Amino acid sequence: MLAGLAVLAILQCLESTVATQTVLLAAADIDRGQTIHAGDVEAVSVPASDAFAGALRHVADAEGLIARVDIAEGMPILGTLADERPATPPGHTVIDVRLSGGWEGLLPGDAVGLTASGICSAYPADVPNTGETCAIAARAVTMGMPAEPEAGSGTALVPFALPSDEALRILTLQDQGMIVAVTTEERY
């Protein structure tokens, strides 16, 4: 029994001489596009290593970031794995869309529909169209915060990720009518 206690005491002494650092680990699986919250990560002490040079160290550093890739439970949260801006979905491009409304409260990662007025006749027959308004994008991913509204214009530029065909149509027609964002429950 005394020998066991002596070994334990020696190991504790050795452990205290090893340099350590704090690293954030995923407390559960974090999906690509998911916003990271305090409960999704845990701070642990690990032996100091250059392998963890890019790891986030404090819960506050990760909170609110968006996972750019799937992060498995127990994996270190490296700065390259999460960002303030979501990853552009495959097959999409990012453009600034001039919104006439609906930008209040938008956050990076929010999925929205884009609806237009005054330009619907320029859209193909397969686009839902009431004659007055039409859906011009079913799912646009908000890629950044809206720019300050232009003085007196009532509009703001917001970066969205869209499939290329929708992006090209919007770029061609956005100055000819009004476009608003309609929020959905999705986040990316």
GROMACS .gro file of C-alpha atoms in nm, residues 49-131:
model
   83
   49SER     CA    1   0.272   2.069  -2.831
   50ASP     CA    2   0.314   2.254  -3.159
   51ALA     CA    3   0.038   2.028  -3.293
   52PHE     CA    4  -0.210   2.242  -3.097
   53ALA     CA    5  -0.068   2.577  -3.208
   54GLY     CA    6  -0.383   2.665  -3.405
   55ALA     CA    7  -0.629   2.536  -3.145
   56LEU     CA    8  -0.874   2.769  -2.978
   57ARG     CA    9  -0.812   2.802  -2.604
   58HIS     CA   10  -1.116   2.969  -2.449
   59VAL     CA   11  -1.486   2.890  -2.479
   60ALA     CA   12  -1.554   3.255  -2.562
   61ASP     CA   13  -1.320   3.224  -2.864
   62ALA     CA   14  -1.542   2.954  -3.019
   63GLU     CA   15  -1.885   3.073  -2.917
   64GLY     CA   16  -2.080   3.204  -3.217
   65LEU     CA   17  -1.840   3.067  -3.479
   66ILE     CA   18  -1.975   2.848  -3.759
   67ALA     CA   19  -1.825   2.506  -3.826
   68ARG     CA   20  -1.671   2.498  -4.174
   69VAL     CA   21  -1.648   2.117  -4.166
   70ASP     CA   22  -1.795   1.834  -3.958
   71ILE     CA   23  -1.612   1.827  -3.623
   72ALA     CA   24  -1.622   1.495  -3.438
   73GLU     CA   25  -1.668   1.471  -3.062
   74GLY     CA   26  -1.331   1.497  -2.886
   75MET     CA   27  -1.160   1.668  -3.180
   76PRO     CA   28  -0.962   1.987  -3.105
   77ILE     CA   29  -1.130   2.303  -3.231
   78LEU     CA   30  -0.869   2.450  -3.464
   79GLY     CA   31  -0.908   2.803  -3.596
   80THR     CA   32  -0.924   2.665  -3.951
   81LEU     CA   33  -1.230   2.450  -3.868
   82ALA     CA   34  -1.462   2.733  -3.763
   83ASP     CA   35  -1.514   3.087  -3.878
   84GLU     CA   36  -1.748   3.382  -3.836
   85ARG     CA   37  -1.865   3.316  -4.189
   86PRO     CA   38  -2.021   2.987  -4.304
   87ALA     CA   39  -1.862   2.773  -4.574
   88THR     CA   40  -2.000   2.828  -4.923
   89PRO     CA   41  -2.215   2.524  -5.010
   90PRO     CA   42  -2.092   2.316  -5.306
   91GLY     CA   43  -2.220   2.444  -5.640
   92HIS     CA   44  -2.292   2.792  -5.502
   93THR     CA   45  -2.138   3.133  -5.554
   94VAL     CA   46  -2.149   3.435  -5.324
   95ILE     CA   47  -2.297   3.763  -5.446
   96ASP     CA   48  -2.415   4.084  -5.279
   97VAL     CA   49  -2.791   4.120  -5.313
   98ARG     CA   50  -2.956   4.460  -5.270
   99LEU     CA   51  -3.247   4.396  -5.032
  100SER     CA   52  -3.539   4.636  -4.996
  101GLY     CA   53  -3.641   4.469  -4.672
  102GLY     CA   54  -3.607   4.165  -4.452
  103TRP     CA   55  -3.240   4.207  -4.361
  104GLU     CA   56  -3.300   4.302  -3.997
  105GLY     CA   57  -3.187   4.020  -3.771
  106LEU     CA   58  -3.012   3.819  -4.043
  107LEU     CA   59  -2.704   3.636  -3.920
  108PRO     CA   60  -2.436   3.451  -4.114
  109GLY     CA   61  -2.558   3.098  -4.175
  110ASP     CA   62  -2.929   3.187  -4.193
  111ALA     CA   63  -3.111   3.033  -4.489
  112VAL     CA   64  -3.368   3.261  -4.649
  113GLY     CA   65  -3.593   3.271  -4.949
  114LEU     CA   66  -3.564   3.574  -5.176
  115THR     CA   67  -3.886   3.722  -5.310
  116ALA     CA   68  -3.912   3.997  -5.572
  117SER     CA   69  -4.164   4.249  -5.696
  118GLY     CA   70  -4.160   4.437  -6.023
  119ILE     CA   71  -3.930   4.196  -6.208
  120CYS     CA   72  -4.133   3.875  -6.212
  121SER     CA   73  -4.215   3.882  -6.583
  122ALA     CA   74  -3.844   3.834  -6.653
  123TYR     CA   75  -3.841   3.499  -6.472
  124PRO     CA   76  -3.914   3.162  -6.633
  125ALA     CA   77  -4.254   2.994  -6.602
  126ASP     CA   78  -4.126   2.740  -6.347
  127VAL     CA   79  -4.061   3.015  -6.089
  128PRO     CA   80  -4.356   3.053  -5.845
  129ASN     CA   81  -4.517   3.378  -5.955
  130THR     CA   82  -4.837   3.548  -5.836
  131GLY     CA   83  -4.804   3.821  -6.098
   0.00000   0.00000   0.00000
